[in-house]
C-alpha positions as MATLAB code, in Angstrom:
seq = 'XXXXXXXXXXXXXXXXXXXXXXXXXXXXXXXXXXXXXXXXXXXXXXXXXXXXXXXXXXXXXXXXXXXXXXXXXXXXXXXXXXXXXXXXXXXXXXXXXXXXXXXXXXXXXXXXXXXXXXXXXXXXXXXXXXXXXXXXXXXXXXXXXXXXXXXXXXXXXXXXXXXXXXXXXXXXXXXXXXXXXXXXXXXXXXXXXXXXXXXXXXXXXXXXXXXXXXXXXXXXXXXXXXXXXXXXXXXXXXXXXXXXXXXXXXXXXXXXXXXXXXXXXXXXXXXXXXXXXXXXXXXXXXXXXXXXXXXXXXXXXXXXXXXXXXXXXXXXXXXXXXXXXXXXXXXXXXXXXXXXXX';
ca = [
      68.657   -0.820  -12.069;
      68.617    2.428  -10.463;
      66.354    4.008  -12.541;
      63.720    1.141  -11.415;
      64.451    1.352   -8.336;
      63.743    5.390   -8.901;
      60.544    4.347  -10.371;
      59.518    2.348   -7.888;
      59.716    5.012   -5.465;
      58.342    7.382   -7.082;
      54.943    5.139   -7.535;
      55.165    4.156   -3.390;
      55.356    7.944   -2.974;
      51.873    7.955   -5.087;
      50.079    5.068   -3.659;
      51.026    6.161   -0.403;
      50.008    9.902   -1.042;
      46.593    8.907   -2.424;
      46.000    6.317    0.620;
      46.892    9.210    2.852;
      44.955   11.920    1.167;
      41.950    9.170    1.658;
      42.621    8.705    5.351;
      42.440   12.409    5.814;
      39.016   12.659    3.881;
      37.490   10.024    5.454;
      38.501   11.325    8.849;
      38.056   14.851    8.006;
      34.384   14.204    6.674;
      33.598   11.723   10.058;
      33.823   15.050   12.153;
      30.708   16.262   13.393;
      31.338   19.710   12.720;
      31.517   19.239    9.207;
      28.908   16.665    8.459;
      27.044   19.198   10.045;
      28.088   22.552    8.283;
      27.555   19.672    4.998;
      24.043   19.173    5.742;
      23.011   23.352    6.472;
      25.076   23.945    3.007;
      22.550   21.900    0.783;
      19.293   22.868    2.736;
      20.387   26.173    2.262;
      21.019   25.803   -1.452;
      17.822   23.537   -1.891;
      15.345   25.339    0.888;
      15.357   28.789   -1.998;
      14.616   26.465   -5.010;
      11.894   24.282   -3.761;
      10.268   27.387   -1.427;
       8.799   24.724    1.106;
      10.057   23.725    4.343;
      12.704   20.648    4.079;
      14.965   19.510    7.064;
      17.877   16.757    7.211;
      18.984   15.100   10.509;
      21.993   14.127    9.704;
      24.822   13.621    6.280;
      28.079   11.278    6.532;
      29.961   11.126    3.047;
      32.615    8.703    2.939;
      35.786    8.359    0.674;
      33.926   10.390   -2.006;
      31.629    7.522   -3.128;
      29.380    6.858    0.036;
      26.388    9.037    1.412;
      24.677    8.345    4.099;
      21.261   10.779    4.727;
      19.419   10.314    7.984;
      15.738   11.807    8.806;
      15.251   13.447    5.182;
      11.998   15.627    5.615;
      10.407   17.527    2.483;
       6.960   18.752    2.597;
       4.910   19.707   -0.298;
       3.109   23.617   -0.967;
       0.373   22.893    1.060;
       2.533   22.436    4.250;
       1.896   18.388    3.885;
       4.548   15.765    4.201;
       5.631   14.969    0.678;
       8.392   12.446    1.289;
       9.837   11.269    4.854;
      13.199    9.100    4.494;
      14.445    7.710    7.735;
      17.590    6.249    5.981;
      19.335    6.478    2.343;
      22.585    5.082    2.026;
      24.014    5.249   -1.752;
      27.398    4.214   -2.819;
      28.401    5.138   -6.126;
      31.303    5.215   -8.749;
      32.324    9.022   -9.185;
      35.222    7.866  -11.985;
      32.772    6.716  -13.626;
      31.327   10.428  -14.385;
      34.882   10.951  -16.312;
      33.359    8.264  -19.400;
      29.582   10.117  -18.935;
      28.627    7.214  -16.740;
      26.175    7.409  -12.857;
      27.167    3.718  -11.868;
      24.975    3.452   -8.541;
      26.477    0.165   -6.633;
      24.043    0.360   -3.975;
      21.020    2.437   -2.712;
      19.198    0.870    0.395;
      16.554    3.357    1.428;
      14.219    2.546    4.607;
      11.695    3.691    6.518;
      10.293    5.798    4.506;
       6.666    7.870    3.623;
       5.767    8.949    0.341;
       2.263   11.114   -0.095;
       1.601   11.880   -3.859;
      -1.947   12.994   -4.600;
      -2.987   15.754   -6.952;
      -6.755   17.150   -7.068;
      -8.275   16.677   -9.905;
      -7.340   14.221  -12.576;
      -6.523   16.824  -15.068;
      -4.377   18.797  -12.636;
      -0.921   18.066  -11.589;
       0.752   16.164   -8.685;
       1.836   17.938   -5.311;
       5.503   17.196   -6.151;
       5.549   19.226   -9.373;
       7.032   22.098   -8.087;
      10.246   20.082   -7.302;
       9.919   19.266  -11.041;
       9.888   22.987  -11.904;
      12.448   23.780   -9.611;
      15.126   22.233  -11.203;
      14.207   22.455  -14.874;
      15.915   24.545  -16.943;
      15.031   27.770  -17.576;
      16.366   27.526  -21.228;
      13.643   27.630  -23.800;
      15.369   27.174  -26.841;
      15.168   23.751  -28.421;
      18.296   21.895  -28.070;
      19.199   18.722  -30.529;
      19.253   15.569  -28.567;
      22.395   14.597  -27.305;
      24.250   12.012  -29.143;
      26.279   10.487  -26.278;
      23.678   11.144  -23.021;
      24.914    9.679  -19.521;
      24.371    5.980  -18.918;
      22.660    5.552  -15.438;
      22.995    2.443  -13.590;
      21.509    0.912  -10.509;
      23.247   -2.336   -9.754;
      21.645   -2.892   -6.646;
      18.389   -0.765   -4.902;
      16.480   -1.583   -1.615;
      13.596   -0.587   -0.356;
      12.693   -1.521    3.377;
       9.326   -0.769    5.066;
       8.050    1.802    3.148;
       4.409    3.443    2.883;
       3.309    4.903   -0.136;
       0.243    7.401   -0.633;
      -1.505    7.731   -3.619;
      -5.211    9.810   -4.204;
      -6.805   11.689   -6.377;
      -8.960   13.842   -3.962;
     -11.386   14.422   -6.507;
     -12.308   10.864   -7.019;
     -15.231    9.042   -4.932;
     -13.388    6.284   -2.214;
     -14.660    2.498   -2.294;
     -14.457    0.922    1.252;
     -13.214   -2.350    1.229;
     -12.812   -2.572   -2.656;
      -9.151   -1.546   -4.011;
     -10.017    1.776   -5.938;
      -7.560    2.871   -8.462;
      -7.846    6.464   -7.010;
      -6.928    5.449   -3.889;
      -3.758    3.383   -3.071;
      -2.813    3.176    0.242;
       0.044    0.616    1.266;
       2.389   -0.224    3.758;
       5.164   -2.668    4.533;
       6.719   -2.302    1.051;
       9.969   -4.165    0.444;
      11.786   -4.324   -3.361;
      14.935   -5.393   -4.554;
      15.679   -3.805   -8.238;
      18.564   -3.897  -10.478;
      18.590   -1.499  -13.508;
      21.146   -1.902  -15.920;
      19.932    1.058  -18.058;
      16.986    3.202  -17.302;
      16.885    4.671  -20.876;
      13.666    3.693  -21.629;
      14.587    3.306  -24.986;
      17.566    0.378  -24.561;
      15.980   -1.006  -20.598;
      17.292   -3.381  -19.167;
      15.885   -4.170  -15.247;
      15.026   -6.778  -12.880;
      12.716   -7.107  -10.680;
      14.114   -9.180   -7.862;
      11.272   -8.923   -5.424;
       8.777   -6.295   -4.767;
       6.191   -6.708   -2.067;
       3.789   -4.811   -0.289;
       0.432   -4.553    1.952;
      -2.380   -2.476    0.342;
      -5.370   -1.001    2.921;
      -8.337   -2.536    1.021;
      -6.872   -5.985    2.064;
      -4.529   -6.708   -0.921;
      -1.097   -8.438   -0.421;
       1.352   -8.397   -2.429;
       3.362  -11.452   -1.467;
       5.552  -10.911   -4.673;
       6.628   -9.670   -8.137;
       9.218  -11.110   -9.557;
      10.536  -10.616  -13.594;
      13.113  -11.705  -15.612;
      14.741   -9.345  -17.523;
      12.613   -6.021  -18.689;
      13.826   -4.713  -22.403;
      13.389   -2.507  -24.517;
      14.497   -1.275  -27.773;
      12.939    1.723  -29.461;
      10.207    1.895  -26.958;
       9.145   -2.049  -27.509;
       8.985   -3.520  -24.192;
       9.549   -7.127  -23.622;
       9.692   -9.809  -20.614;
       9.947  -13.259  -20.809;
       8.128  -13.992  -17.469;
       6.819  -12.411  -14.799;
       5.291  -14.128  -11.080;
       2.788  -12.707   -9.028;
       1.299  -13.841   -5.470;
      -1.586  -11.422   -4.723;
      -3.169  -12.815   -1.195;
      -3.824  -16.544   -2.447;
      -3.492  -16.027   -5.753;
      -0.424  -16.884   -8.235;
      -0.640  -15.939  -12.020;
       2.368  -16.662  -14.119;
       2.590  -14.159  -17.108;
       5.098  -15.195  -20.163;
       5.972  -13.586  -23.635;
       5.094  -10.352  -22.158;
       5.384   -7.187  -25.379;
       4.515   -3.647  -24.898;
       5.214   -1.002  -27.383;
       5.043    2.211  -25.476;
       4.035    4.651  -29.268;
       1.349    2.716  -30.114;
      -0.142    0.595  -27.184;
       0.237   -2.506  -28.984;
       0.516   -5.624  -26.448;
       0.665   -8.984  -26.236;
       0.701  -11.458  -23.102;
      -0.072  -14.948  -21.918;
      -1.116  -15.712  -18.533;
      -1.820  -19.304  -16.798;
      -3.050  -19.624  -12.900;
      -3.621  -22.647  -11.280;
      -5.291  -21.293   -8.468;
      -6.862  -17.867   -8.202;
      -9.067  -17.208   -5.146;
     -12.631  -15.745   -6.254;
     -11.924  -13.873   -2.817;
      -9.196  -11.981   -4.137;
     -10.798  -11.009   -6.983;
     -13.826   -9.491   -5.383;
     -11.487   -7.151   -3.775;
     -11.129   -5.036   -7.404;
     -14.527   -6.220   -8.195;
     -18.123   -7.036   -6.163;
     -19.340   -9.096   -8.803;
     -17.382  -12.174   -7.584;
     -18.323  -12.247   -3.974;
     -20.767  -15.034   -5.002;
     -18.230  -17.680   -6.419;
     -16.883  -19.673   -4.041;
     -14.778  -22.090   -5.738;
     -11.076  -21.592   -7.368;
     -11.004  -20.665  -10.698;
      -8.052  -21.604  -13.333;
      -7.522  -19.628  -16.549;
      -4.721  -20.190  -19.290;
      -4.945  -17.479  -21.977;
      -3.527  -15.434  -24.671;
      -3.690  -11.758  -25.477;
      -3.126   -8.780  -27.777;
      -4.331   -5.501  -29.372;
      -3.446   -2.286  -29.360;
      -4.687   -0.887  -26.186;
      -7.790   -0.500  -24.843;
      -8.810   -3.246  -27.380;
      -7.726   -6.831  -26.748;
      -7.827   -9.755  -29.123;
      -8.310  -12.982  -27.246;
      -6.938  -15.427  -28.841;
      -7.018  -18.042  -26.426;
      -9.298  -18.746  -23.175;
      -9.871  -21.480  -21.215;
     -11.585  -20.631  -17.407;
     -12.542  -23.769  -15.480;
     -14.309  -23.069  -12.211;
     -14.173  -25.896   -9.681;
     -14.610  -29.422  -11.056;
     -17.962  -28.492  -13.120;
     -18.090  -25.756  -15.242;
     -15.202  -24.831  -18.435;
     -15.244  -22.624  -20.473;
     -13.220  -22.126  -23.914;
     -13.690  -19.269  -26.245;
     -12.058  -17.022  -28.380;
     -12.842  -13.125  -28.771;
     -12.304   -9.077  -28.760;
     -13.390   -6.737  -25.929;
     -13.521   -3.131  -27.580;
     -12.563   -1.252  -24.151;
     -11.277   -4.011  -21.088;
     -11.539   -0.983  -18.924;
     -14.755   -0.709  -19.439;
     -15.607   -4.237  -19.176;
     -18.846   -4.586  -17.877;
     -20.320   -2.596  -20.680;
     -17.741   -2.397  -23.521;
     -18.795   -3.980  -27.047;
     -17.451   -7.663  -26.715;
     -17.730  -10.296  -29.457;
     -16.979  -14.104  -28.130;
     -16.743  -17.175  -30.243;
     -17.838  -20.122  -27.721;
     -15.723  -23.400  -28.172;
     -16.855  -25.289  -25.124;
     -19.029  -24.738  -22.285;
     -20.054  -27.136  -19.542;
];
């Protein structure tokens, strides 16, 4: 009995120790004066790698699993904002490093700015010299490891955001959403990401919403489960709202190697409006358009095997057919085998 009682003791002592050790971090890393001398200690370490100017209002970590960054500032090499975060919170598992696992419980990041652009499209982006800041220096080809870290996001945020993206080189299209030239504001996601290996995937997209300059609105995304397995993408639905048009997409396959796809998409009710914003050649139709149909190839061909477009109450149309390049659809080589037209 006394030994028990020993033991029992002993393990109070522990549990109480480990509380108090917690108490002391917590209140230690609360202090001003430390968050502060904290925050100068990694600008000073990152500031040399990165060779631009980067600033950081303010840093609170809490019981060794919390950080809390306020007014992140990074600019790029031409002396242009690169990314502006008004708050990142992140609360992770650090045991979880011990089994070679990043287990992110939470990462709510808002108000932020994000301006990616590169000048040509055969250069590279403004960020890259982050890239080649922190890649190794070792040259020597190393095998693959056999056990790499599983990264997890269980939960990730994003609040009012703007996001830039150009290609400086490319010519803009006023009033028509150009490819070259995304612009948007008032993005809001919520993402959970099982794995990010993007050879065993395994995300959802919750919500993801946004305003694009042209006049596109993202109402939402929202996915089931995103796969993969040995670069072979797969979804089993997927549920967009673009201004005042919804398309649902199903049996969605993507093989990342070889381009290979395959998708079927159905819409009740898609605005010609909407479409005229990614292409002029609609700004005539007036009338809502269905579609139900069924694709694959190997991209940029597609094999449709399955079409049906009605437009208002009066004209259908049901075919079957290949497009050689869908990029390139107004003049591409397109063979169509026409089942019904009225």
């Amino acid at each position: 009995m006394k030994i028990i009682l020993k033991a029992l003791r002993i393990f109070a002592i522990v549990v109480v120790s480990i509380v108090l050790l917690n108490i002391i971090i917590f209140i230690t890393l609360s202090i001003p004066f430390v968050q502060n001398k904290a925050k100068d200690f990694a600008l000073s370490k990152v500031k040399p790698l990165i060779k631009t100017e980067a600033t950081l209002g303010n840093i609170n970590l809490q019981l060794l699993n919390s950080v809390r960054l306020r007014d992140l500032y990074v600019e790029d090499q031409s002396q242009d904002t690169l990314l502006h975060v008004g708050r990142l919170d992140v609360k992770f598992n650090p045991l979880g490093l011990l089994n070679n696992k990043l287990q992110f419980y939470a990462i709510n990041l808002e108000d932020f700015t994000a301006n990616i652009y590169k000048e040509t499209p055969d250069t590279t982006f403004n960020f890259q010299f982050i890239i080649d800041a922190f890649a190794s220096e070792d040259t020597i080809t190393k095998e693959p490891n056999p056990n790499p870290m599983v990264i997890r996001f269980d939960n990730v945020n994003l609040k009012n955001g703007i996001a830039h993206y150009n290609i400086l080189s490319e010519p803009t299209t006023p009033g028509v959403f150009n490819a070259s030239h995304i612009n948007v504001y008032d993005l809001n996601a919520r993402i959970k990401a099982s794995s990010i290996d993007i050879d065993k995937l395994d995300a959802t997209i919750k919500k993801l919403s946004l305003k694009e300059r042209t006049g596109v609105t993202l109402h939402h995304i929202k996915s089931s489960r995103v796969t993969s397995e040995d670069g072979r993408l797969s979804a089993n639905k997927l549920d967009i709202k673009v201004n005042d048009t919804e398309i649902d997409a199903a049996d969605i396959v993507y093989c990342i190697n070889t381009q290979k796809f395959a998708i079927n998409l159905k819409s009740n009710n898609i605005d010609p409006a909407d479409i005229a914003l990614f292409s002029t050649g609609f700004e005539h139709l007036d009338k809502p358009i269905k579609i139900n149909g069924n694709f694959e190839g190997e991209l940029p061909q597609a094999d449709i095997s399955e079409l049906i477009v009605e437009y208002g109450t009066s004209t259908k149309i049901d075919m079957v057919g290949h497009i050689e390049d869908f990029t390139k659809y107004d003049n591409a080589d397109v063979s169509i085998d026409l089942k019904e037209l009225r």
